[in-house]
């Protein structure tokens, strides 16, 4: 079902930060088709509205896992949902992280803020198949220590390198400070044989991609997840256009070779 | 949604004939008898609008239009021609892809459980009388957008599937028409059930009628008619080919898709910004502009919710809203989005141009912005820049 939402019940909620929650959902009856890492669902909060939200984990079975940051009317309504509450779900939509093309490569998973959410299922997939890929590096940035998501999972991602950095440290912070690109010098990768998966604010993705390409990573191997307003997710509303792309259909995951000329035109 | 190629032969049924006005009267009656809702042009409030026709008498016999950038006026003609007018303020999209549709309803039961009911398909069976060749192409483009992708829109398909299309070739292009540049008219060669070409000359007022589908042939067989004669055929053909010579506007003779791609940073966009009001009229009247937004509403109890879809415009500031503000904050970027989508990126998204050359956006722009003029200016600027040292 792609046009009318299917009812799902919140079976678990986990507060990640002061404004971000991870919801686990189970279908009332019919379930949505299987999601791939990087794909998204349209989440409907009863009577309030519907917004695109990526899958943030892909458990076995029919359960869906999404991490939502409360920034406006709909995301706030989703954020307040208690266990037992109901939401409407449509999906899966969009392109996924192209892990098939990354096989045998070193991997750089680079996230800014909530951008770690759509990347987590890709990390899970790589860890589930350690011999399929080269070295895994997870680099994540957040505004402050209190905004870091999935903090307890980072140690399990050190294959061999996983670390976080913040823009604004607090008094207890002993970790790194600065933008996420500053971590690249310490990551373990051979640029010519590297695939990067990048998700975060657009400025962060552009700076990161530029840096990676400068270091010798092939532009088409830098995969970014782009964000535009989305009303339908089925290619009918026109809102998600980025030049030639309909991002609900041709994205959100796009190779930087295609994204670069589009992102470099202001207000395209 | 058949896509018939040219004239279809059905054993025993005519593929071509000549109709008089009474043939047209009977055409509407036959279609109504077949359970069709017949929509066609009629004069109302100083414009030629599309509306349900009870009979062919409602057609705009003897009316023409005068068009210019930002101007529209109906005028009396010396003859009684029914289709000697070009595109009006509406298009067939108003019927196939209506301004507002409900997509689904949802209930929250007392135990909190959610149940969702998709909207039942529309049972209307349309016949469109007087579809211009440019608008025939516009319908094919909408077919691709709404019904040709991975996800097919049920609201569109329930109105479009089985719709009976009666094309009318153009013999009287408007001053804002440029279908020849876009390769969409003034002749109709495919995609219709019946095609009419109106002829008014010394031999009288008549319509050359061709069938383009088995149902078209069957309907034609029920009409009072005579065999197509050579003089009528010749008069129809020359009226259409003369129309092609009298286009009011034209596009620069270059690949428009490349032009749009290569002029994203042109100065001309600043110039058009000074004139564009971001009113969105051009998107509302365009027969292919399909963009929509959604509205979620609840009733007073709060337990019944509905999802409505309504036309939206890329000129609206909220259209590109993200957390933190709109992507296209300036009017310049919004006009650029509209024009480059119509003429350029539509090809990438849906394998054709998004413009059919109907001229509506030129006529209904309150400040008379003319996309053909903008395309010429962009082309000149591109040529200047290229030849500069
Ligand atoms: C492909 C994709 C995946 C996403 N994945 C996640 C995720 O995993 N977790 C998460 O917390 N957020 C995610 N987002 C962002 C999330 O969709 C927006 O935060 C949300 O739409 C904001 O809606 P709102 O009503 O709460 O905010 P408001 O600011 O009140 O928004 C009003 C309307 O604007 C639109 N809008 C505003 N911001 C965005 C935005 N950033 N993206 C798209 N539309 C927007 C929406 O249509 C919304 O209904 C994703 C966005 C996209 C496009
Ligand atoms: S862009 Fe203008 S001329 Fe082209 S199809 Fe739309 S309304 Fe007609
Ligand atoms: S081009 Fe004309 S009709 Fe279109 S938004 Fe601008 S002022 Fe309105
Ligand atoms: S979200 Fe509607 S077309 Fe992509």
PDB file of N, CA and C in Angstrom, chain B residues 245-294:
ATOM      1  N   UNK B 245       1.117  28.098 -40.361  1.00  0.00           N
ATOM      2  CA  UNK B 245       1.892  29.254 -40.835  1.00  0.00           C
ATOM      3  C   UNK B 245       1.572  30.503 -40.032  1.00  0.00           C
ATOM      4  N   UNK B 246       0.489  30.476 -39.261  1.00  0.00           N
ATOM      5  CA  UNK B 246       0.029  31.693 -38.590  1.00  0.00           C
ATOM      6  C   UNK B 246       0.217  31.654 -37.072  1.00  0.00           C
ATOM      7  N   UNK B 247       1.193  30.879 -36.607  1.00  0.00           N
ATOM      8  CA  UNK B 247       1.431  30.816 -35.168  1.00  0.00           C
ATOM      9  C   UNK B 247       1.799  32.205 -34.640  1.00  0.00           C
ATOM     10  N   UNK B 248       1.193  32.584 -33.519  1.00  0.00           N
ATOM     11  CA  UNK B 248       1.468  33.905 -32.955  1.00  0.00           C
ATOM     12  C   UNK B 248       2.843  34.018 -32.320  1.00  0.00           C
ATOM     13  N   UNK B 249       3.377  32.904 -31.839  1.00  0.00           N
ATOM     14  CA  UNK B 249       4.650  32.919 -31.122  1.00  0.00           C
ATOM     15  C   UNK B 249       5.507  31.762 -31.611  1.00  0.00           C
ATOM     16  N   UNK B 250       6.800  31.821 -31.278  1.00  0.00           N
ATOM     17  CA  UNK B 250       7.661  30.669 -31.545  1.00  0.00           C
ATOM     18  C   UNK B 250       8.781  30.627 -30.516  1.00  0.00           C
ATOM     19  N   UNK B 251       9.314  29.463 -30.340  1.00  0.00           N
ATOM     20  CA  UNK B 251      10.459  29.280 -29.452  1.00  0.00           C
ATOM     21  C   UNK B 251      11.737  29.447 -30.278  1.00  0.00           C
ATOM     22  N   UNK B 252      12.848  29.806 -29.634  1.00  0.00           N
ATOM     23  CA  UNK B 252      14.103  29.837 -30.392  1.00  0.00           C
ATOM     24  C   UNK B 252      14.399  28.432 -30.931  1.00  0.00           C
ATOM     25  N   UNK B 253      14.919  28.337 -32.155  1.00  0.00           N
ATOM     26  CA  UNK B 253      15.124  27.029 -32.780  1.00  0.00           C
ATOM     27  C   UNK B 253      16.364  26.319 -32.246  1.00  0.00           C
ATOM     28  N   UNK B 254      16.394  26.069 -30.951  1.00  0.00           N
ATOM     29  CA  UNK B 254      17.538  25.374 -30.339  1.00  0.00           C
ATOM     30  C   UNK B 254      16.984  24.279 -29.443  1.00  0.00           C
ATOM     31  N   UNK B 255      17.852  23.414 -28.953  1.00  0.00           N
ATOM     32  CA  UNK B 255      17.413  22.393 -28.011  1.00  0.00           C
ATOM     33  C   UNK B 255      17.131  23.086 -26.670  1.00  0.00           C
ATOM     34  N   UNK B 256      15.862  23.202 -26.333  1.00  0.00           N
ATOM     35  CA  UNK B 256      15.472  23.984 -25.153  1.00  0.00           C
ATOM     36  C   UNK B 256      15.981  23.347 -23.865  1.00  0.00           C
ATOM     37  N   UNK B 257      16.075  22.037 -23.875  1.00  0.00           N
ATOM     38  CA  UNK B 257      16.549  21.337 -22.685  1.00  0.00           C
ATOM     39  C   UNK B 257      17.994  21.729 -22.371  1.00  0.00           C
ATOM     40  N   UNK B 258      18.824  21.780 -23.430  1.00  0.00           N
ATOM     41  CA  UNK B 258      20.209  22.198 -23.247  1.00  0.00           C
ATOM     42  C   UNK B 258      20.274  23.670 -22.851  1.00  0.00           C
ATOM     43  N   UNK B 259      19.442  24.483 -23.507  1.00  0.00           N
ATOM     44  CA  UNK B 259      19.424  25.913 -23.191  1.00  0.00           C
ATOM     45  C   UNK B 259      19.124  26.117 -21.703  1.00  0.00           C
ATOM     46  N   UNK B 260      18.125  25.410 -21.179  1.00  0.00           N
ATOM     47  CA  UNK B 260      17.760  25.561 -19.773  1.00  0.00           C
ATOM     48  C   UNK B 260      18.895  25.103 -18.861  1.00  0.00           C
ATOM     49  N   UNK B 261      19.518  24.008 -19.228  1.00  0.00           N
ATOM     50  CA  UNK B 261      20.583  23.468 -18.380  1.00  0.00           C
ATOM     51  C   UNK B 261      21.772  24.414 -18.312  1.00  0.00           C
ATOM     52  N   UNK B 262      22.027  25.098 -19.443  1.00  0.00           N
ATOM     53  CA  UNK B 262      23.248  25.905 -19.512  1.00  0.00           C
ATOM     54  C   UNK B 262      23.060  27.364 -19.116  1.00  0.00           C
ATOM     55  N   UNK B 263      21.839  27.758 -18.754  1.00  0.00           N
ATOM     56  CA  UNK B 263      21.634  29.178 -18.439  1.00  0.00           C
ATOM     57  C   UNK B 263      21.125  29.391 -17.016  1.00  0.00           C
ATOM     58  N   UNK B 264      21.410  28.431 -16.135  1.00  0.00           N
ATOM     59  CA  UNK B 264      20.882  28.523 -14.767  1.00  0.00           C
ATOM     60  C   UNK B 264      21.350  29.791 -14.042  1.00  0.00           C
ATOM     61  N   UNK B 265      22.500  30.301 -14.433  1.00  0.00           N
ATOM     62  CA  UNK B 265      23.013  31.499 -13.749  1.00  0.00           C
ATOM     63  C   UNK B 265      22.907  32.752 -14.621  1.00  0.00           C
ATOM     64  N   UNK B 266      22.037  32.716 -15.630  1.00  0.00           N
ATOM     65  CA  UNK B 266      21.934  33.860 -16.547  1.00  0.00           C
ATOM     66  C   UNK B 266      21.401  35.103 -15.842  1.00  0.00           C
ATOM     67  N   UNK B 267      21.785  36.272 -16.378  1.00  0.00           N
ATOM     68  CA  UNK B 267      21.296  37.537 -15.807  1.00  0.00           C
ATOM     69  C   UNK B 267      19.814  37.739 -16.096  1.00  0.00           C
ATOM     70  N   UNK B 268      19.335  37.122 -17.160  1.00  0.00           N
ATOM     71  CA  UNK B 268      17.935  37.294 -17.545  1.00  0.00           C
ATOM     72  C   UNK B 268      16.974  36.944 -16.404  1.00  0.00           C
ATOM     73  N   UNK B 269      17.363  36.006 -15.560  1.00  0.00           N
ATOM     74  CA  UNK B 269      16.479  35.629 -14.448  1.00  0.00           C
ATOM     75  C   UNK B 269      16.232  36.809 -13.514  1.00  0.00           C
ATOM     76  N   UNK B 270      17.222  37.706 -13.401  1.00  0.00           N
ATOM     77  CA  UNK B 270      17.023  38.891 -12.555  1.00  0.00           C
ATOM     78  C   UNK B 270      16.010  39.821 -13.195  1.00  0.00           C
ATOM     79  N   UNK B 271      16.083  39.892 -14.514  1.00  0.00           N
ATOM     80  CA  UNK B 271      15.175  40.758 -15.258  1.00  0.00           C
ATOM     81  C   UNK B 271      13.723  40.296 -15.091  1.00  0.00           C
ATOM     82  N   UNK B 272      13.494  38.999 -15.230  1.00  0.00           N
ATOM     83  CA  UNK B 272      12.121  38.496 -15.127  1.00  0.00           C
ATOM     84  C   UNK B 272      11.608  38.632 -13.693  1.00  0.00           C
ATOM     85  N   UNK B 273      12.518  38.568 -12.736  1.00  0.00           N
ATOM     86  CA  UNK B 273      12.131  38.709 -11.328  1.00  0.00           C
ATOM     87  C   UNK B 273      11.491  40.066 -11.061  1.00  0.00           C
ATOM     88  N   UNK B 274      11.952  41.070 -11.777  1.00  0.00           N
ATOM     89  CA  UNK B 274      11.414  42.409 -11.568  1.00  0.00           C
ATOM     90  C   UNK B 274       9.961  42.488 -12.027  1.00  0.00           C
ATOM     91  N   UNK B 275       9.533  41.541 -12.885  1.00  0.00           N
ATOM     92  CA  UNK B 275       8.169  41.574 -13.420  1.00  0.00           C
ATOM     93  C   UNK B 275       7.258  40.515 -12.793  1.00  0.00           C
ATOM     94  N   UNK B 276       7.800  39.400 -12.350  1.00  0.00           N
ATOM     95  CA  UNK B 276       6.973  38.286 -11.860  1.00  0.00           C
ATOM     96  C   UNK B 276       6.472  38.565 -10.446  1.00  0.00           C
ATOM     97  N   UNK B 277       5.167  38.374 -10.238  1.00  0.00           N
ATOM     98  CA  UNK B 277       4.547  38.616  -8.937  1.00  0.00           C
ATOM     99  C   UNK B 277       4.493  37.359  -8.077  1.00  0.00           C
ATOM    100  N   UNK B 278       5.003  36.237  -8.591  1.00  0.00           N
ATOM    101  CA  UNK B 278       4.901  34.950  -7.892  1.00  0.00           C
ATOM    102  C   UNK B 278       3.451  34.594  -7.581  1.00  0.00           C
ATOM    103  N   UNK B 279       2.534  34.992  -8.465  1.00  0.00           N
ATOM    104  CA  UNK B 279       1.116  34.750  -8.173  1.00  0.00           C
ATOM    105  C   UNK B 279       0.717  33.304  -8.459  1.00  0.00           C
ATOM    106  N   UNK B 280       1.484  32.629  -9.318  1.00  0.00           N
ATOM    107  CA  UNK B 280       1.192  31.227  -9.606  1.00  0.00           C
ATOM    108  C   UNK B 280       0.107  31.007 -10.650  1.00  0.00           C
ATOM    109  N   UNK B 281      -0.430  32.088 -11.253  1.00  0.00           N
ATOM    110  CA  UNK B 281      -1.448  31.922 -12.298  1.00  0.00           C
ATOM    111  C   UNK B 281      -0.972  30.981 -13.397  1.00  0.00           C
ATOM    112  N   UNK B 282       0.279  31.142 -13.803  1.00  0.00           N
ATOM    113  CA  UNK B 282       0.795  30.351 -14.921  1.00  0.00           C
ATOM    114  C   UNK B 282       0.725  28.857 -14.607  1.00  0.00           C
ATOM    115  N   UNK B 283       0.950  28.497 -13.354  1.00  0.00           N
ATOM    116  CA  UNK B 283       0.911  27.071 -13.007  1.00  0.00           C
ATOM    117  C   UNK B 283      -0.523  26.553 -12.942  1.00  0.00           C
ATOM    118  N   UNK B 284      -1.457  27.435 -12.536  1.00  0.00           N
ATOM    119  CA  UNK B 284      -2.851  26.989 -12.435  1.00  0.00           C
ATOM    120  C   UNK B 284      -3.452  26.747 -13.821  1.00  0.00           C
ATOM    121  N   UNK B 285      -3.150  27.634 -14.786  1.00  0.00           N
ATOM    122  CA  UNK B 285      -3.758  27.495 -16.114  1.00  0.00           C
ATOM    123  C   UNK B 285      -3.016  26.497 -16.993  1.00  0.00           C
ATOM    124  N   UNK B 286      -1.796  26.167 -16.659  1.00  0.00           N
ATOM    125  CA  UNK B 286      -1.020  25.266 -17.514  1.00  0.00           C
ATOM    126  C   UNK B 286      -1.657  23.875 -17.532  1.00  0.00           C
ATOM    127  N   UNK B 287      -1.854  23.303 -18.718  1.00  0.00           N
ATOM    128  CA  UNK B 287      -2.527  22.004 -18.791  1.00  0.00           C
ATOM    129  C   UNK B 287      -1.682  20.832 -18.303  1.00  0.00           C
ATOM    130  N   UNK B 288      -0.384  21.059 -18.077  1.00  0.00           N
ATOM    131  CA  UNK B 288       0.449  19.945 -17.598  1.00  0.00           C
ATOM    132  C   UNK B 288       0.968  20.139 -16.180  1.00  0.00           C
ATOM    133  N   UNK B 289       0.940  21.363 -15.652  1.00  0.00           N
ATOM    134  CA  UNK B 289       1.432  21.581 -14.286  1.00  0.00           C
ATOM    135  C   UNK B 289       0.604  20.706 -13.337  1.00  0.00           C
ATOM    136  N   UNK B 290       1.258  19.810 -12.643  1.00  0.00           N
ATOM    137  CA  UNK B 290       0.543  18.787 -11.876  1.00  0.00           C
ATOM    138  C   UNK B 290       0.772  18.900 -10.375  1.00  0.00           C
ATOM    139  N   UNK B 291       1.612  19.822  -9.921  1.00  0.00           N
ATOM    140  CA  UNK B 291       2.057  19.798  -8.522  1.00  0.00           C
ATOM    141  C   UNK B 291       0.895  19.961  -7.539  1.00  0.00           C
ATOM    142  N   UNK B 292       1.014  19.264  -6.442  1.00  0.00           N
ATOM    143  CA  UNK B 292      -0.026  19.278  -5.412  1.00  0.00           C
ATOM    144  C   UNK B 292       0.610  19.343  -4.035  1.00  0.00           C
ATOM    145  N   UNK B 293      -0.214  19.713  -3.059  1.00  0.00           N
ATOM    146  CA  UNK B 293       0.205  19.576  -1.675  1.00  0.00           C
ATOM    147  C   UNK B 293      -0.883  18.801  -0.949  1.00  0.00           C
ATOM    148  N   UNK B 294      -0.665  18.514   0.314  1.00  0.00           N
ATOM    149  CA  UNK B 294      -1.656  17.748   1.057  1.00  0.00           C
ATOM    150  C   UNK B 294      -2.188  18.572   2.224  1.00  0.00           C
TER     151      UNK B 294
END
